C-alpha cells in the first residue's frame, strides 16, 4: 500500500475504540510510516496524532504503552540513520533506500510533532526514542548543535512534566522516570545540570515503590491466600498470586530496576532541598516496614532455608518460590542502592551532617537495612559493596552519638532466645542476627550499664547452655542461621570486653565466657574462631586493661584451664564446620591444615604467649613446650612447633618478652625441649605452674 494511503488508514485507526489486537498493528504500521514517509510535514502530523490517539491513550497499559512509544521512535530513528548511510554510498541516480529524508530533517520534523495537543511527558517519550535511535550505541547521526538541542529538550520536557504533577498524574511521572533511565546516560553534563532534582527524586521513589514498581509489597498478601498448608506446603503455579508475580516482574520499571537505581544517586546529588532527600529516605523506610510486616505474616516466612526441600513441594520450590526470592533480592538491591547516595550526602551536606540530622539519617538507614535482613541474611545476599558502604558508614555516623546508639538498640532488641524452647522463625532469627552484628560495633559509644543491658545480656543469652534450640550438633543445625547467631554473640561479648571503660564487667564475665567458649568447642565453633576468641580474652586480661591490675592471676588461670583441657582432649582431626570449609583470605598456613581438638587448644596457648605478664613468660614457654610435645600426631606436632617458632621470632612479642624468649631458647633448655622433645621434669607428671616439687635431701645423696 502506498505510504499516503497507509497514512490515511492509520490516522483513521487512531480514533477507534481501544482493541489490543488492533493496537499492536497500529504500533507496527506507525513504525513503518515513520521510516518511509518522505514529507517532513507528514512526519510531524503523524507524531501529533499518534500522541493523542484514542485507540492507544484511552486505556493505556501502564508503562508498557510508554515503553512501546519509546521503542517505536527508537526503531524508526535507527532505520532512518541506516538508510541515510546506505543512500550516501549509493551510486548517483540510484533509487533511495527508505524515505530519503536526512536524519537531521527527520528529527526536526518529529520534534515539531510533539506539540501542545499532547502532554509534556508524552513529548519526553518521543524525544527519548529519537535520541536513543540517533545517538545510542555510539551512533552519530546528528550534528552537535542538533543533538545539544535535543538533549535540552529532553531535560526541559522532564522538568515541565514533573513540575505539574496533577496534569501528569502517576502514569506521566512514571513515564518520565522510565524515559530518563534510557536518556540520562546519553545526556551531556550541561544537559544533566538542567534536570530539577527536587521534583525528580520524589518521582523516582514513587515509581520504584508504587504500582508500576514493587507495589508497596502488596503482592505478598495475594501469596498468603493461595498457599495450601499441610505437611508439604503447596503453591500452585497457575494461582492468581503467581500470575501477579509474573506480571510484576515483566513491568518495564521492574525489569529496568538496575538503571533506575543508578538514577537515584544522580537525583540525590542534584536535589537542592535536603528535606526532599529526608522524605525519600522516609519513604524507603516505610516501604521496608510494610514489607517486613507482610512477610512475617506469610506462612512461607516460617520455613527455614535448611528445610525448604522437605517442607515445599518440588513444583513450588523450583517455580514460584524461586521467583519470589529473586524478586526479594531485586527489592533489596534497589533499596540499598537508593540509600547509599543519601548516606553519602549526609557526609558532605552541611545541613544533613549536623548533630540533629546525622544521627537520625544513620539510625533510619540501619532500621531500613534491618527490615531487609530476612533477605540479606539468606545465602549471603547482603555481601556486596554498596550494602557494606551503606551499613558501615551509617555505623560510623551513629557511633558518635551515644543517645542515638542506645535508642536504636532499645528499639530493635530481639526477644530473648532462652524465653522459649521453640525455635524462633527465620525472620526473627534474621532480625536477631542483624541486632548482634550491629551491637558489636557500638560498645565504645555506650555507658557501662547500657552496654550490659543492651549488648552483653542479649549476647550471653545465645551462649547460655539453657538455650536448648541452639545446642544441637553443628552438623544438624536447627536453622541455617544458628552458627552465625552463635558467632555474632561471641563477637558482641568480645567487643564489649575489649572496651577499657567496661572493665568492671570483665572480671565477672570472663569466667562465664570462657566456660561457654570451651563448652561450644569444637562442636559449634571452628578452631580458628576458638583461637581468635581466646586470644582476645588474653589480650583483655593483660596491660593496659585495668583488669590486669585488679586480677593479675586471671591470665595464668585461663591458660591452666586450657592446658589441663588439652590433656584429655581428642586427638582425632576435626571436620570443618560448614562455614569454615574454605579458609578465609589471609589465613596463615598453620591455620589451614587439619587439627585435632588437642592441637587447637595447644595452638591457643601458643597464641596467648605474647599477652602474658613478663614474670610468667619463661615458665609458660616451658609449659607450652611440654603440651606441644604431648601431641601424638607428628604432622600436627610439627604444625604447633612452626607456630611456636613464629611467635618467638616474628615480632609478636615485645622487646622485653622477646629477650626472655631468646634466653629461654638458647640457655635454659628451650631448644632441646622443642626440637628433641626433652621429657618433662618431676617424673613426667603434669603439675600446676608454681607448684612445689619435692626435692631430695642432701643426706640421701651420701
XYZ file of C-alpha atoms in Angstrom:
702
model
C 0.000 0.000 0.000
C 1.383 3.445 -0.888
C 2.619 5.470 2.080
C -0.040 8.214 1.641
C -2.932 5.731 1.711
C -1.340 3.904 4.653
C -1.057 7.229 6.485
C -4.759 7.913 5.945
C -5.632 4.423 7.183
C -3.590 4.675 10.363
C -4.872 8.171 11.170
C -8.385 6.776 10.959
C -7.401 3.839 13.162
C -6.147 6.240 15.816
C -9.734 7.274 16.530
C -11.074 3.752 17.012
C -12.027 2.195 20.348
C -9.027 0.510 22.042
C -8.517 -3.056 20.835
C -5.382 -4.985 21.908
C -5.071 -6.812 18.590
C -5.504 -3.689 16.511
C -3.251 -1.683 18.798
C -0.307 -3.968 18.042
C -0.935 -3.441 14.320
C -1.065 0.321 14.874
C 2.357 0.310 16.506
C 3.845 -1.661 13.624
C 2.223 0.496 10.943
C 3.309 3.697 12.685
C 6.914 2.486 12.790
C 6.763 1.685 9.085
C 5.362 5.106 8.241
C 7.937 6.931 10.366
C 10.635 5.158 8.373
C 9.140 5.621 4.885
C 7.277 8.953 4.820
C 9.304 11.364 2.698
C 7.466 14.549 3.642
C 8.573 16.127 6.952
C 5.128 17.698 7.347
C 3.517 14.274 7.265
C 6.018 13.065 9.886
C 5.000 15.933 12.169
C 1.311 15.233 11.519
C 1.732 11.516 12.247
C 3.536 12.187 15.523
C 0.967 14.761 16.660
C -1.935 12.363 16.068
C -0.041 9.382 17.456
C 0.374 11.121 20.831
C -3.361 11.834 21.056
C -4.675 8.595 19.533
C -7.823 7.366 21.277
C -7.021 3.745 20.437
C -3.789 3.991 22.472
C -4.298 6.551 25.214
C -7.924 5.983 26.226
C -6.934 2.784 28.070
C -3.130 2.628 28.165
C -1.429 -0.487 29.513
C 0.551 1.443 32.111
C 4.202 1.978 31.426
C 4.202 -0.809 28.828
C 2.451 1.616 26.493
C 5.052 4.276 27.277
C 7.857 1.821 26.582
C 6.239 0.921 23.253
C 6.218 4.606 22.272
C 9.931 4.904 23.067
C 10.571 1.707 21.139
C 8.642 2.892 18.073
C 10.704 6.075 17.728
C 13.947 4.350 18.665
C 13.436 1.725 15.957
C 12.364 4.266 13.368
C 15.361 6.525 14.155
C 17.783 3.608 13.794
C 16.349 2.725 10.367
C 16.394 6.342 9.200
C 20.056 6.651 10.196
C 20.971 3.398 8.449
C 19.060 4.398 5.313
C 20.912 7.706 5.204
C 24.275 5.923 5.335
C 23.226 3.499 2.576
C 21.945 6.320 0.387
C 25.249 8.143 0.814
C 27.029 5.095 -0.601
C 24.551 4.513 -3.456
C 25.649 5.400 -6.981
C 24.328 8.700 -8.284
C 20.888 8.335 -9.845
C 20.012 5.163 -7.916
C 16.739 4.746 -6.041
C 16.926 5.950 -2.441
C 16.548 3.485 0.398
C 13.629 4.291 2.680
C 12.163 7.774 2.669
C 15.302 9.617 1.632
C 14.807 12.138 4.440
C 18.060 13.007 6.249
C 18.456 12.220 9.921
C 18.516 15.892 10.882
C 15.385 16.773 8.917
C 13.629 13.700 10.258
C 14.490 14.516 13.889
C 13.341 18.133 13.482
C 10.063 17.002 11.945
C 9.385 14.544 14.759
C 10.170 17.183 17.387
C 7.667 19.568 15.746
C 5.020 16.879 16.042
C 5.376 16.952 19.843
C 3.077 19.965 20.084
C 0.616 21.463 22.552
C -2.070 18.889 21.739
C -0.219 16.305 23.833
C 1.321 16.308 27.305
C 4.912 17.099 28.180
C 5.533 13.602 29.475
C 4.426 12.197 26.112
C 6.918 14.517 24.425
C 9.520 13.025 26.708
C 8.835 9.548 25.335
C 9.189 10.656 21.724
C 12.332 12.728 22.264
C 13.978 9.932 24.241
C 13.259 7.428 21.466
C 14.727 9.765 18.853
C 17.825 10.444 20.950
C 18.387 6.731 21.568
C 17.958 5.793 17.926
C 20.155 8.557 16.559
C 22.912 8.717 19.178
C 22.761 5.496 21.197
C 25.364 2.709 20.892
C 27.953 5.195 19.599
C 25.841 6.174 16.598
C 26.484 9.744 15.486
C 23.612 10.612 13.164
C 23.017 14.204 14.312
C 25.135 17.324 14.289
C 26.480 18.569 17.589
C 24.117 21.545 17.644
C 21.008 19.469 16.955
C 21.993 16.822 19.492
C 22.567 19.529 22.095
C 19.153 20.998 21.298
C 17.528 17.570 21.563
C 19.188 16.889 24.927
C 17.989 20.196 26.314
C 14.503 19.445 25.026
C 14.531 16.129 26.900
C 15.560 17.818 30.146
C 13.010 20.622 29.694
C 10.161 18.209 28.959
C 11.049 16.157 32.040
C 11.106 19.208 34.307
C 7.829 20.638 32.993
C 6.071 17.290 33.336
C 7.253 16.760 36.911
C 6.511 20.345 37.945
C 2.833 19.737 37.075
C 2.072 16.513 38.971
C -1.717 16.943 38.742
C -1.585 17.210 34.966
C 0.903 14.372 34.526
C -0.617 12.013 37.062
C 1.091 8.821 38.291
C 1.381 7.461 34.745
C 3.040 10.613 33.453
C 5.523 10.801 36.320
C 6.359 7.130 35.887
C 6.790 7.660 32.148
C 9.291 10.466 32.759
C 11.288 8.286 35.143
C 11.228 5.373 32.683
C 12.391 7.594 29.839
C 15.193 9.084 31.928
C 16.602 5.638 32.719
C 17.345 5.435 28.987
C 18.081 9.093 28.281
C 20.386 10.169 31.137
C 23.362 8.021 30.010
C 23.171 9.827 26.644
C 22.900 13.371 28.039
C 25.878 15.693 28.243
C 26.870 17.158 31.595
C 25.380 20.527 30.682
C 22.032 18.913 29.835
C 22.068 16.838 33.040
C 22.524 20.005 35.061
C 19.190 21.244 33.706
C 17.250 18.423 35.380
C 15.433 19.502 38.539
C 16.413 17.069 41.306
C 13.799 18.489 43.691
C 10.988 17.044 41.565
C 12.901 14.147 40.039
C 13.843 12.332 43.280
C 10.260 12.018 44.634
C 9.121 10.800 41.213
C 11.810 8.107 41.153
C 10.947 6.825 44.632
C 7.232 6.852 43.782
C 7.842 4.914 40.576
C 10.135 2.393 42.291
C 7.775 1.602 45.172
C 4.393 2.230 43.549
C 2.047 0.206 41.363
C 4.418 0.166 38.404
C 7.302 -0.895 40.644
C 7.268 -3.049 43.758
C 3.577 -2.347 44.514
C 4.337 -1.453 48.155
C 4.864 -5.170 48.824
C 1.152 -5.952 48.353
C 1.997 -8.979 46.205
C 2.796 -10.846 49.455
C -0.825 -10.603 50.604
C -2.039 -12.418 47.497
C 0.517 -15.195 48.120
C -0.951 -15.877 51.576
C -4.364 -16.603 50.050
C -3.017 -19.094 47.515
C -0.829 -21.248 49.754
C -2.179 -24.679 50.632
C -0.990 -25.612 54.147
C -0.018 -29.134 55.175
C 2.984 -31.282 55.914
C 4.257 -30.268 52.493
C 3.217 -26.740 51.559
C 1.916 -26.273 48.033
C 1.768 -23.084 45.995
C 0.261 -23.755 42.593
C 1.985 -22.303 39.554
C -1.362 -21.379 37.975
C -2.606 -19.420 41.000
C -3.506 -15.749 40.914
C -0.533 -14.752 43.076
C 1.959 -16.439 40.731
C 0.388 -14.680 37.762
C 0.658 -11.402 39.647
C 4.334 -12.073 40.342
C 4.975 -12.752 36.670
C 3.195 -9.546 35.649
C 5.155 -7.569 38.231
C 8.468 -8.995 37.023
C 7.627 -8.109 33.423
C 6.741 -4.500 34.112
C 9.165 -2.076 32.428
C 10.390 -0.440 35.628
C 10.913 -3.752 37.423
C 12.920 -5.095 34.502
C 14.832 -1.817 34.361
C 15.456 -1.568 38.119
C 19.244 -1.509 37.747
C 19.341 1.699 35.643
C 16.580 3.139 37.831
C 18.688 2.543 40.962
C 21.618 4.281 39.274
C 19.371 7.243 38.563
C 18.788 7.790 42.297
C 22.386 8.942 43.066
C 22.124 11.468 40.240
C 18.829 12.792 41.608
C 20.143 12.965 45.186
C 23.218 14.838 44.028
C 21.105 17.395 42.141
C 18.443 17.886 44.819
C 18.867 21.316 46.361
C 16.392 20.860 49.214
C 17.703 18.386 51.855
C 14.193 17.894 53.223
C 13.231 16.186 49.970
C 16.104 13.752 50.449
C 14.987 13.056 54.010
C 11.447 12.424 52.761
C 12.794 9.979 50.173
C 14.614 8.110 52.928
C 11.424 8.020 54.992
C 9.502 6.595 52.039
C 12.078 3.823 51.672
C 11.908 3.108 55.395
C 8.106 2.982 55.397
C 8.177 0.615 52.431
C 10.523 -1.818 54.205
C 8.413 -1.668 57.388
C 5.374 -2.751 55.405
C 7.359 -5.390 53.511
C 8.688 -6.952 56.720
C 5.254 -6.917 58.347
C 3.572 -8.580 55.368
C 6.308 -11.193 55.062
C 6.181 -12.007 58.782
C 2.504 -12.967 58.413
C 3.123 -15.122 55.335
C 3.348 -18.901 56.011
C 6.434 -19.118 53.788
C 8.374 -16.960 56.260
C 8.253 -19.768 58.829
C 10.194 -22.160 56.575
C 13.924 -22.126 57.130
C 16.340 -22.458 54.256
C 17.695 -25.714 55.695
C 14.296 -27.472 55.491
C 12.816 -25.953 52.332
C 13.434 -29.111 50.309
C 11.413 -31.167 52.788
C 8.710 -28.570 53.527
C 7.853 -27.398 49.992
C 6.595 -29.332 47.030
C 9.026 -29.693 44.142
C 6.759 -27.620 41.905
C 6.705 -24.802 44.471
C 10.425 -24.933 45.220
C 11.577 -24.786 41.610
C 8.883 -22.411 40.406
C 7.136 -19.596 42.288
C 9.268 -19.844 45.438
C 12.453 -19.284 43.450
C 10.837 -16.426 41.545
C 9.711 -14.809 44.813
C 13.210 -14.761 46.286
C 14.663 -13.378 43.085
C 12.176 -10.518 43.382
C 13.093 -10.032 47.056
C 16.761 -9.728 46.114
C 15.912 -7.204 43.433
C 13.981 -5.195 46.042
C 16.921 -5.254 48.429
C 19.423 -4.191 45.770
C 17.200 -1.314 44.640
C 16.505 -0.026 48.157
C 20.130 -0.262 49.288
C 21.362 1.387 46.092
C 18.931 4.232 46.808
C 20.099 4.572 50.412
C 23.789 4.751 49.529
C 23.755 8.271 47.990
C 21.585 9.530 50.855
C 24.129 8.325 53.396
C 26.926 9.738 51.250
C 25.161 13.095 51.099
C 24.975 13.010 54.896
C 28.776 13.073 54.999
C 29.090 16.167 52.808
C 25.969 18.310 53.118
C 26.323 20.882 55.944
C 22.617 20.651 56.710
C 22.464 16.846 56.840
C 25.683 16.301 58.768
C 24.751 18.466 61.737
C 24.200 16.864 65.122
C 20.418 16.955 64.781
C 20.055 15.332 61.361
C 23.068 12.997 61.029
C 22.118 10.507 63.784
C 18.543 10.418 62.500
C 19.698 9.614 58.974
C 22.084 6.919 60.223
C 19.501 5.373 62.546
C 16.781 5.308 59.907
C 19.197 3.739 57.425
C 20.058 0.993 59.910
C 16.364 0.436 60.618
C 15.753 0.092 56.877
C 18.582 -2.412 56.477
C 17.281 -4.305 59.494
C 13.858 -4.577 57.884
C 15.563 -6.160 54.877
C 17.620 -8.570 56.976
C 15.339 -11.511 56.151
C 16.646 -11.082 52.597
C 20.253 -10.009 53.234
C 20.987 -12.932 55.583
C 19.814 -15.553 53.097
C 22.832 -17.234 51.473
C 24.975 -14.122 51.882
C 22.727 -11.919 49.742
C 23.935 -8.811 51.625
C 27.590 -9.332 50.689
C 28.021 -6.631 48.070
C 29.943 -3.374 48.099
C 27.032 -0.928 48.099
C 25.452 -2.667 51.102
C 28.744 -2.686 53.020
C 29.317 1.024 52.379
C 25.795 1.971 53.413
C 25.868 -0.188 56.537
C 29.358 0.678 57.774
C 29.039 4.392 57.026
C 25.785 4.534 58.981
C 27.551 2.822 61.874
C 30.424 5.306 61.692
C 27.946 8.172 61.930
C 25.755 6.802 64.708
C 28.683 5.790 66.948
C 29.382 9.484 67.514
C 26.038 9.834 69.290
C 25.573 7.635 72.401
C 21.904 8.532 72.798
C 21.188 7.502 69.216
C 23.033 4.206 69.758
C 21.025 3.413 72.881
C 17.764 4.382 71.204
C 18.467 2.169 68.192
C 19.366 -0.853 70.324
C 16.342 -0.371 72.567
C 14.027 -0.139 69.562
C 15.420 -3.244 67.867
C 16.294 -5.541 70.794
C 15.083 -9.054 69.895
C 13.240 -11.400 72.238
C 15.480 -13.494 74.469
C 16.256 -16.922 72.979
C 16.018 -18.508 76.443
C 12.400 -17.416 76.915
C 11.176 -20.437 74.963
C 12.486 -23.772 73.766
C 10.720 -23.270 70.431
C 12.997 -22.354 67.543
C 12.185 -18.763 66.506
C 11.052 -18.157 62.950
C 13.750 -17.463 60.341
C 12.591 -13.845 60.224
C 13.090 -13.387 63.980
C 16.483 -15.054 63.727
C 17.485 -12.735 60.887
C 16.460 -9.691 62.936
C 18.395 -11.054 65.933
C 21.470 -11.636 63.793
C 21.320 -8.072 62.471
C 20.988 -6.809 66.048
C 24.041 -8.727 67.265
C 26.132 -7.769 64.248
C 25.258 -4.109 64.776
C 25.699 -4.236 68.556
C 29.240 -5.494 68.031
C 30.205 -2.033 66.719
C 28.587 0.054 69.464
C 30.076 -0.801 72.916
C 32.604 2.036 72.824
C 29.748 4.554 72.415
C 27.664 3.260 75.320
C 27.906 3.740 79.074
C 28.609 0.562 81.016
C 25.047 -0.056 82.304
C 23.638 0.320 78.796
C 26.338 -1.936 77.382
C 25.490 -4.621 79.914
C 21.738 -4.435 79.283
C 21.727 -3.914 75.527
C 24.737 -5.919 74.341
C 26.096 -8.340 76.913
C 22.769 -9.640 78.211
C 21.269 -10.381 74.753
C 24.547 -11.852 73.511
C 25.199 -14.111 76.518
C 21.666 -15.476 76.168
C 22.824 -17.081 72.916
C 25.905 -18.503 74.646
C 24.000 -19.975 77.565
C 23.623 -23.789 77.681
C 19.963 -23.271 78.645
C 19.243 -22.079 75.114
C 18.317 -25.565 74.041
C 17.381 -24.844 70.431
C 20.935 -23.612 69.861
C 22.523 -26.681 71.415
C 22.058 -29.284 68.704
C 25.136 -30.629 66.886
C 26.742 -28.401 64.292
C 26.129 -30.889 61.506
C 22.385 -30.794 62.213
C 21.651 -27.116 62.902
C 18.068 -26.230 63.820
C 18.276 -23.402 61.310
C 20.558 -22.018 58.661
C 21.470 -19.067 60.926
C 22.320 -20.967 64.122
C 26.091 -20.829 63.708
C 26.020 -17.206 62.572
C 23.958 -16.230 65.615
C 26.350 -18.076 67.888
C 29.419 -16.454 66.304
C 27.852 -12.998 66.386
C 27.059 -13.436 70.082
C 30.715 -14.281 70.730
C 31.846 -11.250 68.726
C 29.489 -8.929 70.598
C 30.733 -10.102 74.005
C 34.378 -9.804 72.967
C 33.731 -6.337 71.548
C 32.221 -5.202 74.856
C 35.049 -6.737 76.883
C 37.639 -5.045 74.679
C 36.481 -1.556 75.687
C 38.537 -0.288 78.648
C 35.618 1.703 80.066
C 33.677 -1.542 80.543
C 36.417 -3.240 82.560
C 34.168 -3.520 85.682
C 32.173 -6.094 83.735
C 35.194 -8.110 82.672
C 36.090 -9.769 85.972
C 32.674 -11.346 86.411
C 32.006 -12.016 82.732
C 35.275 -13.589 81.567
C 34.914 -16.842 83.582
C 31.389 -17.338 82.255
C 32.511 -16.524 78.733
C 35.479 -18.907 78.812
C 33.233 -21.661 80.149
C 30.786 -21.052 77.291
C 33.666 -20.953 74.809
C 35.105 -24.275 75.987
C 31.701 -25.952 76.075
C 30.986 -24.914 72.494
C 34.317 -26.096 71.086
C 34.664 -27.979 68.817
C 31.002 -28.773 68.098
C 29.778 -25.237 67.310
C 32.883 -23.175 66.741
C 35.869 -23.760 64.487
C 39.497 -23.971 65.725
C 40.296 -20.654 64.053
C 37.393 -18.914 65.771
C 38.193 -20.523 69.103
C 41.811 -19.361 68.957
C 40.807 -15.859 67.977
C 38.274 -15.615 70.815
C 40.666 -16.974 73.435
C 43.494 -14.738 72.289
C 41.201 -11.715 72.503
C 40.314 -12.595 76.089
C 44.010 -12.951 76.922
C 44.645 -9.509 75.472
C 41.888 -8.101 77.665
C 43.476 -9.590 80.792
C 46.876 -8.043 80.044
C 48.078 -4.408 80.351
C 46.962 -1.743 79.675
C 43.482 -3.076 80.508
C 42.537 -2.290 84.137
C 41.618 -5.906 84.897
C 45.280 -6.867 84.601
C 45.906 -4.852 87.805
C 42.818 -5.932 89.732
C 43.021 -9.612 88.710
C 46.724 -10.293 87.978
C 46.380 -14.095 88.234
C 43.480 -14.349 85.805
C 45.543 -14.753 82.637
C 47.558 -17.663 84.041
C 44.412 -19.287 85.440
C 42.877 -19.210 81.966
C 45.934 -20.841 80.450
C 45.952 -23.509 83.154
C 42.342 -24.305 82.289
C 43.276 -24.690 78.657
C 46.377 -26.758 79.410
C 44.514 -29.278 81.542
C 41.703 -29.461 78.971
C 44.312 -30.393 76.366
C 45.464 -33.445 78.377
C 42.263 -35.394 77.774
C 41.213 -33.721 74.539
C 40.518 -35.734 71.420
C 43.419 -36.362 69.070
C 41.234 -37.074 66.026
C 41.307 -34.494 63.201
C 38.322 -32.176 63.355
C 35.903 -31.993 60.465
C 35.484 -28.415 59.233
C 32.243 -26.638 60.047
C 30.175 -25.713 57.018
C 31.004 -22.043 57.347
C 34.716 -22.747 57.633
C 35.129 -25.312 54.874
C 37.113 -22.753 52.866
C 39.896 -20.867 54.682
C 39.319 -17.160 54.925
C 41.550 -14.864 52.847
C 44.756 -14.093 54.696
C 44.552 -17.220 56.859
C 48.040 -18.326 57.877
C 49.434 -21.638 56.736
C 49.235 -23.229 60.172
C 45.503 -22.477 60.300
C 44.803 -24.349 57.078
C 45.906 -27.892 57.917
C 43.755 -30.440 59.739
C 43.973 -30.113 63.511
C 42.615 -32.094 66.417
C 40.889 -30.642 69.456
C 44.099 -31.137 71.434
C 46.214 -29.362 68.806
C 43.796 -26.426 68.624
C 43.974 -25.982 72.402
C 47.787 -26.026 72.319
C 47.796 -23.531 69.441
C 45.521 -21.270 71.502
C 48.054 -21.396 74.341
C 50.837 -20.508 71.899
C 48.803 -17.588 70.527
C 48.396 -16.254 74.069
C 52.099 -16.167 74.996
C 52.684 -12.549 73.856
C 49.986 -11.365 76.286
C 51.268 -12.968 79.487
C 52.823 -10.936 82.311
C 56.585 -10.642 81.926
C 57.340 -12.659 85.046
C 55.338 -15.644 83.734
C 56.800 -15.824 80.227
C 59.665 -18.233 80.857
C 57.587 -20.642 82.911
C 54.834 -20.732 80.307
C 57.281 -21.227 77.464
C 58.284 -24.429 79.235
C 54.709 -25.476 79.949
C 53.753 -24.794 76.329
C 56.663 -26.854 75.044
C 55.568 -29.747 77.251
C 51.994 -29.531 75.975
C 53.284 -29.339 72.433
C 55.387 -32.475 72.874
C 52.299 -34.299 74.151
C 50.687 -34.053 70.701
C 50.834 -37.577 69.331
C 50.404 -36.889 65.618
C 53.790 -35.866 64.092
C 52.229 -33.599 61.446
C 50.098 -31.750 63.985
C 53.014 -31.521 66.402
C 55.156 -30.039 63.640
C 52.389 -27.552 62.871
C 52.364 -26.437 66.529
C 56.158 -26.142 66.537
C 56.087 -23.883 63.486
C 53.517 -21.652 65.169
C 55.580 -21.620 68.382
C 58.679 -20.574 66.454
C 56.677 -17.929 64.609
C 55.587 -16.365 67.916
C 59.205 -16.261 69.109
C 60.769 -14.679 66.022
C 58.045 -12.792 64.122
C 57.822 -9.811 66.463
C 54.507 -10.692 68.083
C 56.255 -10.401 71.456
C 57.503 -7.027 72.563
C 61.211 -6.410 73.177
C 61.259 -7.492 76.834
C 59.247 -10.660 76.271
C 61.289 -11.421 73.172
C 64.507 -11.194 75.188
C 63.133 -13.681 77.716
C 62.179 -15.977 74.866
C 65.667 -15.828 73.321
C 67.295 -16.605 76.658
C 64.916 -19.486 77.272
C 65.605 -20.917 73.830
C 69.386 -20.609 73.988
C 70.484 -21.169 77.583
C 67.516 -22.547 79.516
C 66.884 -25.682 77.522
C 64.084 -24.406 75.310
C 65.705 -25.545 72.085
C 66.113 -29.106 73.332
C 62.521 -29.259 74.605
C 61.005 -28.026 71.346
C 63.220 -29.774 68.803
C 64.056 -33.012 70.586
C 61.099 -33.433 72.945
C 63.026 -33.400 76.224
C 60.898 -35.238 78.816
C 59.044 -33.329 81.493
C 60.525 -32.926 84.905
C 59.174 -34.426 88.143
C 58.610 -37.910 86.797
C 56.651 -36.676 83.801
C 53.690 -35.638 85.933
C 51.575 -32.632 84.966
C 51.872 -30.024 87.680
C 50.182 -26.693 88.048
C 52.613 -23.897 87.299
C 54.181 -22.631 90.543
C 53.535 -25.918 92.411
C 56.091 -27.136 94.980
C 58.201 -30.052 93.791
C 59.682 -32.451 96.309
C 63.489 -32.220 96.303
C 65.805 -34.989 97.598
C 67.524 -34.250 100.908
C 71.244 -33.732 100.982
C 71.714 -36.703 103.351
C 70.070 -39.099 100.951
C 72.710 -38.402 98.323
C 75.580 -39.509 100.516
